[in-house]
């Protein structure tokens, strides 16, 4: 379907939440549940952007047709720059790219090794928990600290999910371990090579210097709408987008479960015209 065929004035009214997680990574709901919840929240277009996996995207495409929700291929990759985590969102990549699949397999394998390192640290300070306890929670999903936190609750090591982060596995805490090092530039290259567009996720967490560095190194856009945005920040990020002729994405970063963020669905979105702009950009620049 060419862009001109798909484009109607109505697209300006369409609501797109381009940042959603499922239980393919550290979200609570299944792909189908997320699509159903998105539909109920009045969303027309969504992107499932799980950490280091596109399994949910592949599943979502057919389910989306059933519920009448358009699915944009999406993904969230964690990179780091000078000890700051920089999350990069990807859209419109080739879901059958072998190279992308190989990178994602590598990142997931590294996440597993990191989970083992966190468990070893927890054991060394007397917390009795095994990688099997974590796998019981994570199943086949991309392993993240939220799974470790839940396993710690299940084992009675902490009284709640947040205590696990605050006391043990939160950034800089006693059992914290970094993910594998990946520069933001490499993350963008992996995405671009797979035919996709790269965006700075939740930029509210980043300094202006880092945002400028990402723009200089060829990021395609910025997530201007996100629940973590402080007042006026959306307009501020839109200013940067306009100044540097970038693309714009936005969404709820919905995870469900412990986050208790169901009410964010339908509240954090960009218009369908932003998605059209992405398609137009790809047609103009990458055809
Ligand atoms: P990971 O990708 O394994 O580093 O896990 C990151 C995820 O852990 C984030 O997306 C949050 O969901 C969760 N997280 C990180 N820090 C905290 C914290 N201090 N309190 C609660 N959840 C956290
Ligand atoms: Zn997450
Ligand atoms: Fe993120
Ligand atoms: Fe996210």
Short mmCIF file of C-alpha atoms and ligand atoms in Angstrom, two decimals:
data_model
loop_
_atom_site.label_atom_id
_atom_site.label_comp_id
_atom_site.label_asym_id
_atom_site.label_seq_id
_atom_site.Cartn_x
_atom_site.Cartn_y
_atom_site.Cartn_z
CA UNK A 1 0.00 0.00 0.00
CA UNK A 2 1.59 3.30 -1.04
CA UNK A 3 1.51 6.20 1.35
CA UNK A 4 -0.75 8.30 -0.89
CA UNK A 5 -3.34 5.52 -0.94
CA UNK A 6 -3.30 5.23 2.83
CA UNK A 7 -3.38 8.96 3.51
CA UNK A 8 -6.66 10.69 4.31
CA UNK A 9 -7.50 13.88 6.19
CA UNK A 10 -8.98 11.55 8.77
CA UNK A 11 -5.46 10.46 9.71
CA UNK A 12 -5.05 13.66 11.72
CA UNK A 13 -7.78 12.38 14.03
CA UNK A 14 -6.23 8.97 14.49
CA UNK A 15 -4.58 8.25 17.81
CA UNK A 16 -1.22 6.45 17.77
CA UNK A 17 0.44 5.06 20.91
CA UNK A 18 3.89 4.08 19.69
CA UNK A 19 5.42 2.77 22.94
CA UNK A 20 3.86 -0.32 24.51
CA UNK A 21 5.33 -3.37 26.27
CA UNK A 22 3.95 -6.91 26.51
CA UNK A 23 4.93 -10.08 28.32
CA UNK A 24 7.37 -10.78 25.45
CA UNK A 25 9.66 -8.57 27.57
CA UNK A 26 8.82 -7.02 30.96
CA UNK A 27 5.19 -6.05 30.36
CA UNK A 28 2.34 -7.77 32.20
CA UNK A 29 -0.21 -8.42 29.44
CA UNK A 30 -0.06 -10.69 26.40
CA UNK A 31 0.08 -9.20 22.89
CA UNK A 32 -3.62 -9.85 22.35
CA UNK A 33 -4.56 -8.34 25.72
CA UNK A 34 -2.54 -5.19 24.95
CA UNK A 35 -4.20 -4.81 21.54
CA UNK A 36 -7.64 -5.29 23.08
CA UNK A 37 -6.90 -2.76 25.86
CA UNK A 38 -5.54 -0.31 23.27
CA UNK A 39 -8.72 -0.64 21.19
CA UNK A 40 -10.88 -0.10 24.29
CA UNK A 41 -8.81 3.00 25.10
CA UNK A 42 -9.68 4.49 21.68
CA UNK A 43 -6.31 3.97 20.01
CA UNK A 44 -6.22 3.41 16.22
CA UNK A 45 -2.53 2.77 15.66
CA UNK A 46 -0.09 1.14 18.07
CA UNK A 47 3.48 -0.06 18.16
CA UNK A 48 4.58 -2.88 20.43
CA UNK A 49 8.09 -1.87 21.45
CA UNK A 50 9.38 -4.67 23.64
CA UNK A 51 12.95 -4.72 24.94
CA UNK A 52 15.30 -6.58 22.58
CA UNK A 53 12.60 -8.69 20.91
CA UNK A 54 10.19 -8.36 18.01
CA UNK A 55 8.31 -11.60 18.77
CA UNK A 56 5.32 -9.52 19.88
CA UNK A 57 5.27 -7.53 16.63
CA UNK A 58 5.05 -10.65 14.52
CA UNK A 59 2.15 -11.93 16.61
CA UNK A 60 0.44 -8.53 16.69
CA UNK A 61 0.09 -7.99 12.95
CA UNK A 62 -2.70 -10.58 12.50
CA UNK A 63 -4.35 -9.90 15.85
CA UNK A 64 -4.38 -6.16 15.04
CA UNK A 65 -6.36 -6.84 11.88
CA UNK A 66 -8.96 -8.73 13.91
CA UNK A 67 -9.40 -5.86 16.39
CA UNK A 68 -9.11 -3.09 13.77
CA UNK A 69 -5.90 -1.64 15.26
CA UNK A 70 -3.03 -0.80 12.91
CA UNK A 71 0.29 -2.30 14.05
CA UNK A 72 3.58 -0.50 13.35
CA UNK A 73 6.70 -2.68 13.75
CA UNK A 74 8.48 -1.48 16.89
CA UNK A 75 11.33 -2.26 19.28
CA UNK A 76 13.19 -0.68 22.23
CA UNK A 77 16.96 -1.16 22.47
CA UNK A 78 19.05 -0.11 25.50
CA UNK A 79 22.31 1.64 24.73
CA UNK A 80 24.59 3.65 26.99
CA UNK A 81 26.72 6.75 26.77
CA UNK A 82 29.13 7.78 29.55
CA UNK A 83 27.24 5.78 32.18
CA UNK A 84 23.84 7.10 31.12
CA UNK A 85 21.31 4.62 29.75
CA UNK A 86 19.98 5.82 26.41
CA UNK A 87 16.95 3.91 25.18
CA UNK A 88 16.38 3.93 21.45
CA UNK A 89 13.00 3.19 19.88
CA UNK A 90 12.87 1.67 16.41
CA UNK A 91 10.00 1.66 13.90
CA UNK A 92 9.28 0.36 10.41
CA UNK A 93 12.28 -1.98 10.24
CA UNK A 94 12.10 -5.18 8.22
CA UNK A 95 10.69 -7.76 10.64
CA UNK A 96 12.38 -10.51 8.61
CA UNK A 97 15.87 -8.98 8.76
CA UNK A 98 18.31 -11.77 9.61
CA UNK A 99 20.95 -9.33 10.87
CA UNK A 100 18.49 -7.67 13.24
CA UNK A 101 17.38 -11.07 14.51
CA UNK A 102 21.01 -12.02 15.19
CA UNK A 103 21.65 -8.79 17.14
CA UNK A 104 18.51 -9.25 19.20
CA UNK A 105 19.48 -12.85 20.00
CA UNK A 106 22.86 -11.57 21.16
CA UNK A 107 21.33 -8.82 23.36
CA UNK A 108 18.92 -11.31 24.94
CA UNK A 109 21.75 -13.78 25.62
CA UNK A 110 23.71 -10.94 27.27
CA UNK A 111 20.66 -10.03 29.37
CA UNK A 112 20.52 -13.64 30.58
CA UNK A 113 24.22 -13.53 31.56
CA UNK A 114 23.64 -10.24 33.36
CA UNK A 115 20.69 -11.76 35.27
CA UNK A 116 23.04 -14.56 36.40
CA UNK A 117 25.57 -11.92 37.56
CA UNK A 118 22.84 -10.12 39.54
CA UNK A 119 21.76 -13.43 41.12
CA UNK A 120 25.41 -14.16 42.06
CA UNK A 121 25.67 -10.75 43.71
CA UNK A 122 22.41 -11.35 45.60
CA UNK A 123 23.70 -14.78 46.75
CA UNK A 124 26.97 -13.25 47.91
CA UNK A 125 25.07 -10.96 50.29
CA UNK A 126 23.00 -13.84 51.65
CA UNK A 127 19.89 -13.56 49.48
CA UNK A 128 18.86 -17.07 48.53
CA UNK A 129 17.55 -16.99 44.97
CA UNK A 130 18.47 -18.88 41.80
CA UNK A 131 18.31 -18.13 38.09
CA UNK A 132 15.60 -20.83 37.90
CA UNK A 133 13.46 -18.75 40.27
CA UNK A 134 13.81 -15.83 37.83
CA UNK A 135 13.12 -17.99 34.78
CA UNK A 136 9.92 -19.18 36.43
CA UNK A 137 8.74 -15.56 36.31
CA UNK A 138 10.27 -14.58 32.96
CA UNK A 139 9.44 -17.70 30.94
CA UNK A 140 10.62 -17.07 27.38
CA UNK A 141 10.45 -13.27 27.70
CA UNK A 142 13.45 -10.96 27.39
CA UNK A 143 14.84 -11.06 30.96
CA UNK A 144 14.91 -7.77 32.82
CA UNK A 145 15.26 -6.57 36.38
CA UNK A 146 11.44 -6.49 36.81
CA UNK A 147 11.46 -10.31 36.56
CA UNK A 148 14.18 -10.52 39.23
CA UNK A 149 12.19 -8.14 41.46
CA UNK A 150 9.07 -10.31 41.12
CA UNK A 151 11.07 -13.49 41.83
CA UNK A 152 12.44 -11.83 44.98
CA UNK A 153 8.90 -11.04 46.12
CA UNK A 154 7.85 -14.65 45.39
CA UNK A 155 10.76 -15.94 47.48
CA UNK A 156 9.80 -13.65 50.37
CA UNK A 157 13.17 -11.81 50.19
CA UNK A 158 11.44 -8.45 49.93
CA UNK A 159 7.95 -7.38 50.86
CA UNK A 160 7.23 -5.74 47.51
CA UNK A 161 8.50 -5.13 43.99
CA UNK A 162 9.80 -1.61 44.68
CA UNK A 163 11.73 -2.72 47.76
CA UNK A 164 13.73 -5.08 45.48
CA UNK A 165 14.85 -2.09 43.38
CA UNK A 166 15.38 0.33 46.25
CA UNK A 167 17.42 -2.08 48.37
CA UNK A 168 19.14 -4.37 45.86
CA UNK A 169 18.84 -4.09 42.09
CA UNK A 170 18.07 -0.44 41.33
CA UNK A 171 20.73 1.60 39.48
CA UNK A 172 23.87 1.78 41.61
CA UNK A 173 22.48 -0.54 44.33
CA UNK A 174 24.43 -3.41 45.86
CA UNK A 175 23.35 -6.10 43.35
CA UNK A 176 23.09 -3.81 40.31
CA UNK A 177 24.76 -4.91 37.08
CA UNK A 178 24.93 -3.01 33.81
CA UNK A 179 23.63 -4.41 30.56
CA UNK A 180 26.05 -5.17 27.73
CA UNK A 181 27.66 -2.01 26.38
CA UNK A 182 26.14 -0.72 23.15
CA UNK A 183 26.74 2.80 21.93
CA UNK A 184 23.69 4.80 20.79
CA UNK A 185 25.39 5.15 17.41
CA UNK A 186 25.62 1.36 17.03
CA UNK A 187 21.97 0.98 18.08
CA UNK A 188 20.94 3.48 15.39
CA UNK A 189 23.08 1.73 12.79
CA UNK A 190 21.53 -1.66 13.58
CA UNK A 191 18.06 -0.11 13.19
CA UNK A 192 18.86 1.84 10.01
CA UNK A 193 20.55 -1.19 8.42
CA UNK A 194 17.31 -3.14 8.99
CA UNK A 195 15.45 -0.37 7.11
CA UNK A 196 14.02 1.22 10.26
CA UNK A 197 13.89 4.64 11.90
CA UNK A 198 15.55 5.40 15.25
CA UNK A 199 14.10 7.65 17.97
CA UNK A 200 15.35 8.90 21.35
CA UNK A 201 13.02 7.28 23.93
CA UNK A 202 11.79 9.22 27.01
CA UNK A 203 14.26 12.14 26.48
CA UNK A 204 13.16 13.71 29.75
CA UNK A 205 15.75 11.48 31.42
CA UNK A 206 18.58 12.84 29.26
CA UNK A 207 20.73 15.96 29.33
CA UNK A 208 20.64 18.49 26.46
CA UNK A 209 24.26 17.53 25.68
CA UNK A 210 23.33 13.89 25.15
CA UNK A 211 20.28 14.82 23.04
CA UNK A 212 22.48 17.08 20.88
CA UNK A 213 25.07 14.31 20.52
CA UNK A 214 22.36 11.86 19.40
CA UNK A 215 21.05 14.34 16.83
CA UNK A 216 24.58 14.92 15.52
CA UNK A 217 25.07 11.18 15.18
CA UNK A 218 22.00 10.78 12.99
CA UNK A 219 19.00 9.88 15.15
CA UNK A 220 15.82 10.13 13.07
CA UNK A 221 13.45 11.46 15.71
CA UNK A 222 12.47 12.13 19.32
CA UNK A 223 9.72 10.73 21.54
CA UNK A 224 8.01 14.01 22.41
CA UNK A 225 5.07 12.50 24.30
CA UNK A 226 5.81 10.29 27.32
CA UNK A 227 4.37 10.02 30.85
CA UNK A 228 7.76 10.99 32.34
CA UNK A 229 7.72 14.40 30.62
CA UNK A 230 7.81 17.28 33.06
CA UNK A 231 5.43 20.23 32.33
CA UNK A 232 6.38 22.13 29.14
CA UNK A 233 8.81 19.42 28.10
CA UNK A 234 6.64 18.21 25.21
CA UNK A 235 6.73 21.69 23.68
CA UNK A 236 10.46 21.91 24.37
CA UNK A 237 11.15 18.61 22.57
CA UNK A 238 8.85 19.65 19.69
CA UNK A 239 11.00 22.76 19.37
CA UNK A 240 14.09 20.58 18.97
CA UNK A 241 12.27 18.37 16.44
CA UNK A 242 11.37 21.44 14.36
CA UNK A 243 14.81 23.00 14.65
CA UNK A 244 16.61 19.90 13.38
CA UNK A 245 13.91 18.61 10.97
CA UNK A 246 13.41 15.42 12.94
CA UNK A 247 10.50 13.01 13.18
CA UNK A 248 8.27 12.72 16.22
CA UNK A 249 6.89 9.73 18.10
CA UNK A 250 5.13 9.33 21.41
CA UNK A 251 3.26 6.95 23.63
CA UNK A 252 2.45 5.63 27.07
CA UNK A 253 5.38 3.20 27.65
CA UNK A 254 2.61 1.00 29.07
CA UNK A 255 3.83 -2.06 30.98
CA UNK A 256 0.80 -3.00 33.12
CA UNK A 257 1.07 -5.06 36.31
CA UNK A 258 3.26 -3.53 39.03
CA UNK A 259 3.46 -0.21 37.21
CA UNK A 260 -0.28 0.29 37.68
CA UNK A 261 -0.34 2.38 34.49
CA UNK A 262 -3.50 1.14 32.77
CA UNK A 263 -5.03 4.62 33.00
CA UNK A 264 -2.20 5.95 30.75
CA UNK A 265 -3.61 4.01 27.78
CA UNK A 266 -5.39 6.44 25.45
CA UNK A 267 -3.86 9.42 27.28
CA UNK A 268 -0.37 9.50 25.73
CA UNK A 269 -0.48 9.45 21.93
CA UNK A 270 0.53 11.26 18.75
CA UNK A 271 -1.69 11.82 15.72
CA UNK A 272 -1.70 9.44 12.77
CA UNK A 273 -0.06 12.21 10.74
CA UNK A 274 3.19 11.59 12.68
CA UNK A 275 3.14 7.99 11.49
CA UNK A 276 2.52 9.22 7.91
CA UNK A 277 5.53 11.50 8.28
CA UNK A 278 7.65 8.46 9.15
CA UNK A 279 6.41 6.58 6.09
CA UNK A 280 6.98 9.64 3.86
CA UNK A 281 10.48 10.06 5.25
CA UNK A 282 11.31 6.44 4.45
CA UNK A 283 9.92 6.74 0.93
CA UNK A 284 11.90 9.95 0.29
CA UNK A 285 15.17 8.98 1.91
CA UNK A 286 15.55 5.25 1.99
CA UNK A 287 13.76 3.99 -1.12
P1 LIG B 1 16.44 -3.63 32.77
O1 LIG B 1 16.09 -3.37 31.33
O2 LIG B 1 16.60 -5.06 33.07
O3 LIG B 1 17.56 -2.77 33.26
O4 LIG B 1 15.13 -3.17 33.61
C1 LIG B 1 14.68 -1.85 33.50
C2 LIG B 1 13.27 -1.78 34.03
O5 LIG B 1 13.29 -1.99 35.44
C3 LIG B 1 12.67 -0.41 33.84
O6 LIG B 1 12.02 -0.31 32.59
C4 LIG B 1 11.68 -0.36 34.97
O7 LIG B 1 10.50 -1.06 34.61
C5 LIG B 1 12.33 -1.16 36.07
N1 LIG B 1 13.02 -0.30 37.02
C6 LIG B 1 14.26 0.20 36.95
N2 LIG B 1 14.57 0.92 38.06
C7 LIG B 1 13.47 0.85 38.85
C8 LIG B 1 13.15 1.37 40.15
N3 LIG B 1 14.03 2.11 40.85
N4 LIG B 1 11.93 1.10 40.64
C9 LIG B 1 11.05 0.35 39.95
N5 LIG B 1 11.28 -0.17 38.74
C10 LIG B 1 12.47 0.07 38.20
ZN1 LIG B 2 10.30 -2.22 30.20
FE1 LIG B 3 12.85 2.71 28.10
FE1 LIG B 4 9.79 1.30 27.22
#
